[in-house]
Coordinates of C-alpha atoms and ligand atoms in Angstrom, one line a residue:
M8 CA 21.5 31.2 2.0
P9 CA 21.8 32.3 -1.7
R10 CA 18.6 33.6 -3.2
F11 CA 18.5 30.9 -5.8
T12 CA 18.8 27.2 -4.8
R13 CA 18.3 24.0 -6.8
P14 CA 14.8 22.6 -6.8
K15 CA 14.2 20.0 -4.0
G16 CA 15.2 16.5 -5.0
T17 CA 17.6 17.6 -7.8
Q18 CA 21.4 17.6 -7.7
D19 CA 24.3 19.5 -9.2
I20 CA 26.8 17.1 -10.5
L21 CA 30.0 19.0 -9.7
P22 CA 33.3 18.5 -11.5
E23 CA 34.7 16.3 -8.7
D24 CA 31.9 13.8 -9.2
Q25 CA 32.1 13.7 -13.0
P26 CA 34.7 10.9 -13.1
Y27 CA 32.1 8.6 -11.5
W28 CA 29.5 9.7 -14.1
A29 CA 31.8 9.4 -17.1
H30 CA 33.0 5.9 -15.9
V31 CA 29.5 4.6 -15.2
Q32 CA 28.0 5.9 -18.4
A33 CA 30.9 4.5 -20.4
V34 CA 30.8 1.0 -18.8
V35 CA 27.0 0.6 -19.1
A36 CA 27.0 1.7 -22.8
Q37 CA 30.0 -0.5 -23.6
M38 CA 28.4 -3.5 -21.8
A39 CA 25.1 -3.1 -23.5
Q40 CA 26.7 -2.8 -27.0
S41 CA 28.8 -5.9 -26.3
Y42 CA 25.5 -7.8 -25.5
G43 CA 24.1 -6.7 -28.9
F44 CA 22.0 -3.7 -27.7
E45 CA 21.7 -0.6 -29.9
R46 CA 21.3 2.9 -28.5
I47 CA 18.0 4.8 -28.9
D48 CA 17.4 8.3 -27.6
V49 CA 13.8 9.5 -27.1
P50 CA 12.4 12.9 -26.0
M51 CA 12.6 14.0 -22.4
F52 CA 8.9 14.9 -22.6
E53 CA 6.0 13.1 -24.2
S54 CA 2.3 13.4 -24.2
T55 CA 0.8 12.8 -20.8
E56 CA -1.6 10.3 -22.3
L57 CA 1.3 8.0 -23.3
F58 CA 2.4 7.5 -19.7
A59 CA -1.1 7.4 -18.3
R60 CA -1.8 4.6 -20.7
G61 CA 1.6 2.9 -20.6
V62 CA 2.5 3.1 -16.9
G63 CA -1.1 2.9 -15.9
E64 CA -3.7 5.1 -14.2
G65 CA -3.9 4.1 -10.5
T66 CA -0.1 3.7 -10.2
D67 CA 1.8 6.1 -7.9
I68 CA 3.9 7.3 -10.8
V69 CA 0.9 8.4 -12.9
D70 CA -1.4 9.6 -10.0
K71 CA 1.2 11.4 -7.8
E72 CA 4.6 11.7 -9.3
M73 CA 4.5 13.1 -12.9
Y74 CA 5.8 16.5 -13.8
S75 CA 2.9 17.4 -16.1
F76 CA 2.3 20.7 -17.8
K77 CA 0.4 22.3 -20.6
D78 CA 2.7 23.6 -23.4
K79 CA 2.0 26.9 -25.2
G80 CA -0.1 25.0 -27.8
D81 CA -2.4 23.8 -24.9
R82 CA -1.1 20.2 -25.2
D83 CA -0.8 18.0 -22.1
M84 CA 2.9 17.1 -21.7
T85 CA 4.9 15.2 -19.1
L86 CA 8.6 15.0 -18.3
R87 CA 9.4 11.3 -18.7
P88 CA 8.9 9.3 -15.4
E89 CA 10.6 6.3 -17.1
F90 CA 11.9 5.2 -20.5
T91 CA 9.9 2.1 -21.4
A92 CA 6.7 3.8 -22.6
G93 CA 8.6 6.4 -24.7
V94 CA 10.9 3.7 -26.2
M95 CA 7.9 1.6 -27.2
R96 CA 6.1 4.6 -28.7
A97 CA 9.3 5.2 -30.8
Y98 CA 9.3 1.5 -31.7
V99 CA 5.8 1.6 -33.1
E100 CA 6.0 5.1 -34.6
N101 CA 9.2 4.4 -36.5
G102 CA 8.0 1.1 -37.8
M103 CA 10.7 -0.8 -36.0
H104 CA 8.4 -3.8 -35.7
V105 CA 9.3 -4.8 -39.2
Q106 CA 12.9 -5.4 -38.1
P107 CA 14.2 -8.9 -37.4
K108 CA 13.5 -9.9 -33.8
P109 CA 14.7 -9.4 -31.2
V110 CA 15.2 -5.7 -31.4
R111 CA 17.5 -4.8 -28.5
L112 CA 17.6 -1.2 -27.4
F113 CA 19.3 0.8 -24.6
S114 CA 19.1 4.4 -23.4
T115 CA 20.5 6.6 -20.7
G116 CA 19.3 9.9 -19.5
P117 CA 17.4 11.9 -16.9
I118 CA 14.0 10.8 -15.5
F119 CA 11.6 12.9 -13.4
R120 CA 9.4 11.8 -10.6
Y121 CA 7.8 13.9 -7.9
E122 CA 8.8 11.7 -5.0
E123 CA 9.7 12.5 -1.4
P124 CA 13.5 12.9 -1.6
Q125 CA 15.8 10.8 0.6
A126 CA 19.2 9.1 0.2
G127 CA 19.1 7.4 -3.2
R128 CA 15.8 8.9 -4.1
Y129 CA 15.5 12.1 -6.1
R130 CA 13.0 14.0 -8.3
Q131 CA 15.5 14.2 -11.2
F132 CA 17.6 11.1 -11.5
H133 CA 19.2 9.1 -14.3
Q134 CA 18.4 5.7 -15.6
F135 CA 20.2 3.2 -17.8
N136 CA 17.4 1.3 -19.6
A137 CA 17.5 -1.8 -21.7
E138 CA 14.7 -3.6 -23.6
I139 CA 14.5 -6.8 -25.6
I140 CA 11.5 -6.6 -28.0
G141 CA 9.9 -9.5 -29.9
V142 CA 10.8 -12.6 -28.0
A143 CA 8.3 -14.5 -25.8
G144 CA 10.6 -17.1 -24.5
A145 CA 12.3 -17.0 -21.0
I146 CA 15.7 -16.8 -22.7
A147 CA 15.0 -13.0 -23.3
D148 CA 14.1 -12.5 -19.6
L149 CA 17.4 -14.3 -18.7
E150 CA 19.4 -12.1 -21.1
T151 CA 18.1 -8.8 -19.6
M152 CA 18.7 -10.2 -16.1
L153 CA 22.3 -11.2 -17.1
L154 CA 23.0 -7.7 -18.5
A155 CA 21.7 -6.2 -15.3
W156 CA 23.8 -8.6 -13.2
D157 CA 27.0 -8.2 -15.3
I158 CA 26.8 -4.4 -15.1
Y159 CA 27.0 -4.5 -11.3
A160 CA 29.5 -7.3 -11.3
A161 CA 31.7 -5.1 -13.7
F162 CA 31.6 -2.4 -11.0
S163 CA 32.7 -5.0 -8.4
F164 CA 29.5 -4.7 -6.4
K165 CA 29.3 -6.9 -3.4
D166 CA 26.4 -9.1 -2.2
L167 CA 24.3 -9.0 -5.3
S168 CA 21.1 -11.0 -5.4
F169 CA 18.0 -11.2 -7.6
Q170 CA 14.6 -10.7 -6.2
L171 CA 12.2 -12.6 -8.5
N172 CA 8.5 -13.1 -9.0
S173 CA 5.9 -13.7 -11.7
T174 CA 2.8 -11.5 -11.9
G175 CA 1.0 -13.7 -14.3
C176 CA -0.8 -12.7 -17.5
P177 CA -4.3 -11.6 -18.6
A178 CA -5.3 -15.3 -18.6
C179 CA -4.5 -15.9 -14.9
K180 CA -4.0 -12.6 -13.2
P181 CA -7.6 -11.5 -12.9
A182 CA -8.6 -14.8 -11.1
Y183 CA -5.7 -14.3 -8.7
L184 CA -6.7 -10.7 -8.0
K185 CA -10.2 -11.9 -7.1
V186 CA -8.7 -14.4 -4.7
L187 CA -6.5 -11.7 -3.2
Q188 CA -9.5 -9.3 -2.9
E189 CA -11.6 -12.0 -1.2
Y190 CA -8.7 -12.7 1.2
Y191 CA -8.3 -9.0 2.0
G192 CA -12.1 -8.8 2.6
D193 CA -11.5 -10.6 5.9
Y194 CA -8.9 -8.1 7.0
H195 CA -10.6 -4.8 6.0
D196 CA -10.5 -3.5 9.6
V197 CA -6.9 -4.5 10.2
V198 CA -5.0 -3.2 7.1
C199 CA -4.0 0.4 6.6
E200 CA -6.2 3.0 4.8
D201 CA -4.0 2.9 1.7
C202 CA -4.5 -0.9 1.4
R203 CA -8.2 -0.6 1.8
R204 CA -8.1 1.7 -1.2
R205 CA -5.5 -0.2 -3.2
I206 CA -7.3 -3.6 -2.9
V207 CA -10.0 -2.0 -5.1
S208 CA -8.0 0.3 -7.4
N209 CA -4.7 -1.6 -7.8
P210 CA -4.9 -4.8 -5.8
L211 CA -1.3 -6.2 -6.4
R212 CA 0.2 -3.1 -4.8
V213 CA -1.1 -4.2 -1.3
L214 CA 1.6 -6.8 -1.4
D215 CA 4.5 -4.2 -1.2
C216 CA 2.9 -2.1 1.5
K217 CA 5.4 -1.1 4.2
Q218 CA 2.9 -0.4 7.0
Y219 CA 3.5 -2.4 10.2
Q220 CA -0.1 -3.5 10.7
C221 CA -0.3 -4.9 7.1
Q222 CA 2.8 -7.2 7.4
P223 CA 1.1 -10.3 8.9
V224 CA -1.7 -10.0 6.4
I225 CA 0.8 -9.9 3.5
A226 CA 2.8 -12.7 4.9
A227 CA -0.2 -15.1 4.9
A228 CA -1.7 -13.7 1.6
P229 CA -2.3 -16.1 -1.3
R230 CA 0.7 -16.1 -3.6
I231 CA 0.4 -15.4 -7.3
T232 CA 2.9 -18.1 -8.1
D233 CA 0.4 -20.6 -6.8
H234 CA -2.2 -19.3 -9.2
L235 CA -0.3 -19.0 -12.5
C236 CA -1.8 -20.5 -15.7
E237 CA 0.2 -23.3 -17.3
G238 CA 2.0 -21.0 -19.8
C239 CA 3.1 -18.6 -17.0
A240 CA 4.2 -21.4 -14.7
Q241 CA 6.2 -23.0 -17.5
H242 CA 7.8 -19.7 -18.4
F243 CA 8.7 -19.0 -14.8
S244 CA 10.2 -22.5 -14.2
E245 CA 12.2 -22.2 -17.4
L246 CA 13.7 -18.9 -16.3
R247 CA 14.6 -20.4 -12.9
E248 CA 16.2 -23.3 -14.5
Y249 CA 18.5 -21.0 -16.5
L250 CA 19.4 -19.1 -13.3
D251 CA 20.1 -22.4 -11.5
V252 CA 22.3 -23.6 -14.4
L253 CA 24.3 -20.4 -14.2
G254 CA 24.4 -20.5 -10.4
K255 CA 22.9 -17.0 -10.0
P256 CA 21.4 -16.4 -6.6
Y257 CA 17.8 -15.4 -6.5
T258 CA 15.1 -15.1 -3.9
L259 CA 11.5 -15.8 -4.8
N260 CA 9.8 -12.8 -3.5
H261 CA 6.0 -13.0 -3.7
R262 CA 5.8 -9.4 -2.5
L263 CA 7.7 -8.1 -5.5
V264 CA 5.0 -6.5 -7.7
R265 CA 6.7 -3.4 -9.0
G266 CA 5.1 0.1 -9.4
L267 CA 4.2 0.0 -13.1
D268 CA 1.1 -1.6 -14.5
Y269 CA 2.5 -3.0 -17.7
Y270 CA 4.2 -6.1 -16.3
T271 CA 3.2 -9.6 -17.2
K272 CA 5.0 -12.8 -16.1
T273 CA 8.5 -12.1 -14.8
V274 CA 9.4 -9.2 -12.5
F275 CA 12.8 -8.8 -10.9
E276 CA 15.1 -6.5 -9.1
V277 CA 18.8 -6.6 -8.3
W278 CA 19.6 -5.8 -4.7
A279 CA 23.1 -4.8 -3.5
E280 CA 24.8 -3.9 -0.3
G281 CA 25.4 -0.3 0.4
I282 CA 22.4 1.9 0.1
G283 CA 20.3 0.8 3.1
A284 CA 16.6 1.1 2.6
Q285 CA 17.0 1.8 -1.2
S286 CA 18.5 -1.6 -1.8
A287 CA 17.1 -2.1 -5.3
V288 CA 19.7 -0.9 -7.7
C289 CA 17.6 -1.9 -10.7
G290 CA 14.3 -3.3 -11.6
G291 CA 12.4 -4.6 -14.5
G292 CA 10.4 -7.4 -16.0
R293 CA 8.3 -8.6 -18.9
Y294 CA 5.5 -6.5 -20.5
D295 CA 3.9 -8.5 -23.3
G296 CA 0.9 -6.2 -23.6
L297 CA 2.4 -2.7 -23.8
V298 CA 3.2 -2.4 -27.5
E299 CA -0.4 -3.4 -28.4
L300 CA -1.7 -1.0 -25.8
L301 CA 0.2 1.8 -27.7
D302 CA -1.5 0.7 -30.9
G303 CA 1.3 -1.4 -32.2
P304 CA 1.1 -5.1 -33.2
A305 CA 1.0 -7.7 -30.3
T306 CA 4.7 -7.9 -29.3
P307 CA 6.3 -9.6 -26.3
A308 CA 9.0 -7.6 -24.6
V309 CA 11.2 -7.5 -21.5
G310 CA 13.6 -5.0 -20.0
F311 CA 14.9 -3.3 -16.9
A312 CA 16.2 0.1 -15.7
A313 CA 19.0 0.9 -13.4
G314 CA 19.2 4.1 -11.4
L315 CA 22.6 5.6 -12.0
E316 CA 22.7 7.7 -8.8
R317 CA 22.2 4.5 -6.8
V318 CA 25.1 2.9 -8.7
I319 CA 27.3 5.8 -7.8
L320 CA 26.1 5.8 -4.1
V321 CA 27.0 2.1 -3.8
M322 CA 30.4 2.6 -5.5
K323 CA 31.2 5.3 -3.0
A324 CA 29.9 3.2 0.0
Q325 CA 31.9 0.2 -1.2
G326 CA 35.1 2.3 -1.8
I327 CA 35.2 1.5 -5.5
S328 CA 37.6 3.9 -7.3
V329 CA 37.2 5.2 -10.8
P330 CA 39.7 6.5 -13.4
A331 CA 40.4 10.3 -13.3
L332 CA 39.2 12.3 -16.3
P333 CA 42.0 13.3 -18.7
Q334 CA 43.4 16.8 -18.2
P335 CA 45.2 18.9 -20.8
P336 CA 48.9 17.8 -20.5
V337 CA 50.5 21.2 -21.2
Y338 CA 50.2 24.4 -19.3
L339 CA 51.6 27.8 -20.5
A340 CA 52.9 30.2 -17.9
Y341 CA 54.4 33.6 -18.7
L342 CA 55.9 36.6 -16.9
G343 CA 55.0 39.8 -18.8
D344 CA 53.0 41.4 -21.6
I345 CA 55.4 40.5 -24.4
S346 CA 55.6 36.9 -23.3
R347 CA 51.8 36.6 -23.0
Q348 CA 51.6 37.4 -26.7
H349 CA 54.1 34.6 -27.4
A350 CA 52.2 32.3 -25.1
V351 CA 49.0 33.0 -27.0
R352 CA 50.7 32.1 -30.3
L353 CA 52.2 28.9 -28.9
L354 CA 48.8 28.0 -27.5
A355 CA 47.3 28.0 -31.0
D356 CA 50.3 26.1 -32.4
L357 CA 50.1 23.3 -29.8
R358 CA 46.3 23.0 -30.2
A359 CA 46.7 22.9 -34.0
V360 CA 48.8 19.7 -33.6
G361 CA 46.3 18.2 -31.2
I362 CA 48.1 18.8 -27.9
G363 CA 45.7 19.7 -25.1
T364 CA 46.9 22.9 -23.7
Q365 CA 45.8 25.5 -21.1
I366 CA 47.1 29.0 -20.8
A367 CA 47.5 31.0 -17.6
M368 CA 45.0 33.9 -17.5
Q369 CA 46.2 35.9 -14.6
G370 CA 48.4 36.0 -11.5
S371 CA 52.0 35.8 -10.6
L372 CA 54.3 33.1 -12.1
R373 CA 54.1 31.4 -8.7
S374 CA 50.3 31.2 -8.7
Q375 CA 50.4 30.2 -12.3
L376 CA 52.6 27.2 -11.5
R377 CA 50.4 26.3 -8.6
Q378 CA 47.4 26.3 -11.0
A379 CA 49.4 24.0 -13.4
D380 CA 50.1 21.6 -10.5
K381 CA 46.5 21.6 -9.5
R382 CA 45.4 20.9 -13.0
E383 CA 47.8 18.0 -13.1
A384 CA 49.7 19.3 -16.2
K385 CA 52.5 17.1 -17.3
F386 CA 54.6 19.9 -18.8
V387 CA 54.7 23.6 -18.2
V388 CA 56.2 26.0 -20.7
I389 CA 57.4 29.1 -19.0
I390 CA 57.9 32.1 -21.2
G391 CA 59.8 35.1 -19.9
D392 CA 60.3 38.5 -21.7
D393 CA 64.1 38.2 -21.6
E394 CA 64.2 34.6 -22.7
I395 CA 61.9 35.1 -25.6
E396 CA 64.1 37.9 -26.9
R397 CA 66.8 35.2 -27.1
G398 CA 64.3 32.8 -28.9
E399 CA 64.1 30.5 -25.9
V400 CA 61.5 29.2 -23.4
T401 CA 61.8 27.0 -20.2
L402 CA 60.2 23.6 -20.2
R403 CA 59.4 21.9 -16.9
D404 CA 58.6 18.3 -16.6
M405 CA 56.1 18.3 -13.6
A406 CA 56.6 14.6 -12.7
S407 CA 60.4 14.8 -12.4
G408 CA 60.7 18.5 -11.6
D409 CA 63.4 18.7 -14.4
Q410 CA 63.6 22.0 -16.0
S411 CA 65.6 23.0 -19.2
T412 CA 65.9 25.9 -21.6
V413 CA 64.8 25.0 -25.1
A414 CA 64.5 26.8 -28.4
A415 CA 61.1 28.4 -28.7
A416 CA 60.8 27.2 -32.3
A417 CA 61.4 23.6 -31.3
V418 CA 58.9 23.4 -28.4
V419 CA 55.9 22.0 -30.3
T420 CA 57.9 19.2 -31.9
L421 CA 59.6 18.4 -28.6
L422 CA 56.3 18.2 -26.7
R423 CA 54.8 16.1 -29.5
D424 CA 57.6 13.6 -29.1
R425 CA 57.4 13.5 -25.4
L426 CA 53.6 13.1 -25.0
P427 CA 51.9 9.8 -25.6
Ligands
LIG9 P1 11.6 1.4 -11.7 O1 11.7 0.3 -10.7 O2 10.5 2.4 -11.5 O3 11.4 0.7 -13.2 O4 12.9 2.2 -11.8 C1 14.1 1.5 -12.1 C2 15.3 2.0 -11.2 O5 15.4 3.4 -11.2 C3 15.1 1.6 -9.7 O6 15.5 0.3 -9.4 C4 16.0 2.7 -9.1 O7 17.4 2.2 -9.2 C5 15.9 3.8 -10.0 N1 14.9 4.8 -9.4 C6 13.6 4.8 -9.4 N2 13.1 5.9 -8.8 C7 14.2 6.6 -8.4 C8 14.3 7.9 -7.7 N3 13.3 8.6 -7.4 N4 15.6 8.3 -7.5 C9 16.6 7.6 -7.8 N5 16.6 6.4 -8.5 C10 15.3 5.9 -8.8 C11 11.2 1.4 -14.3 O8 11.4 2.6 -14.4 C12 10.9 0.6 -15.5 N6 10.7 1.4 -16.7 C13 12.0 -0.5 -15.8 C14 11.7 -1.3 -16.9 C15 12.3 -1.2 -18.2 N7 10.9 -2.3 -17.0 C16 10.9 -2.9 -18.2 N8 11.7 -2.2 -18.9

């Protein structure tokens, strides 16, 4: 065991995995841009207060999972446990609310949560996050859901489905929570200890409890969708109509409440085959009260985030291949001290005209050629002390194995002509 190992729940993304990351990051960014979203990057840490307020005291994220610390100026800081609060802080702070609506923003980057690691669950992971700000209508909910869906479809994911619910709004949610609390009052001795606590501190979360003894209680619990106010019911049915028109499969899941406090009305997840228990590849919903909670003007908004590790896990499980990353096409090998000097000059000349080139650094010619093969070079220039005295080098085409002697002075032009 080495003395230094990576922290629990973090990963090293090794070169062999980088093609997956490059592909996934490129596809999500391209897709978001083609749907009209603009990129925004926000800090990896923010004031602890922002997340406590935005995500909500009493949520698992805020109570148990934040990487919080005091900086050297005695300020309370937290590594971001999600994007939305930071993006909305930036929206308010930078006066973006004066822009024409909707404002559509996307981000990608690392997220930090102190969770118990398992397959598909880490303490440092990456999200793709998208938000549509400034539209109250269900068309914006639909558009975020379509982006989520189309991203997974673009990766050829199998067995996609939406899980869908509405969590109401400040007009109808409090009355529903009372009904739920009354109902749970009858089962106080049956449900788990966590639920006895949650029904007081964060009642909706009892609905996604995984404990065995709570399942029958949840199954028979009053459903929020039967207690929505007219506005929420109308919004929810409009969204479902859109999904029906487009033929997108969704399951109404009254247990879907999500782990963040800011949601109002729509909540959804996309589930896909391939990651077992962690079947949610992304999740999101509407959060009409958050901008105001962060001292901005009342602004409706909706969005989602996708865990990129889970995307890559599913891609691997479903055998989806990705393009290889480009390698420098030219490799310079040489035999002795004099030829090394020529090789160094040729290296600079090739790079100066934009031809990606690597130079051997050590080893016999044989091992240099093995390296060139491993690095998938298209051409190898072999420079020998005798040849270079005659003003010549050897050029090998690695695909065909053809090898020829060419004038050293012509090799740059020759390679430029032969490479795409
Ligand atoms: P979330 O459901 O907490 O939502 O996270 C979104 C996605 O991040 C999950 O569906 C999952 O793919 C991934 N994820 C979450 N935790 C982990 C973990 N420990 N390891 C690996 N992947 C993980 C949010 O974060 C909301 N901010 C989404 C949102 C944006 N709602 C509105 N706008």
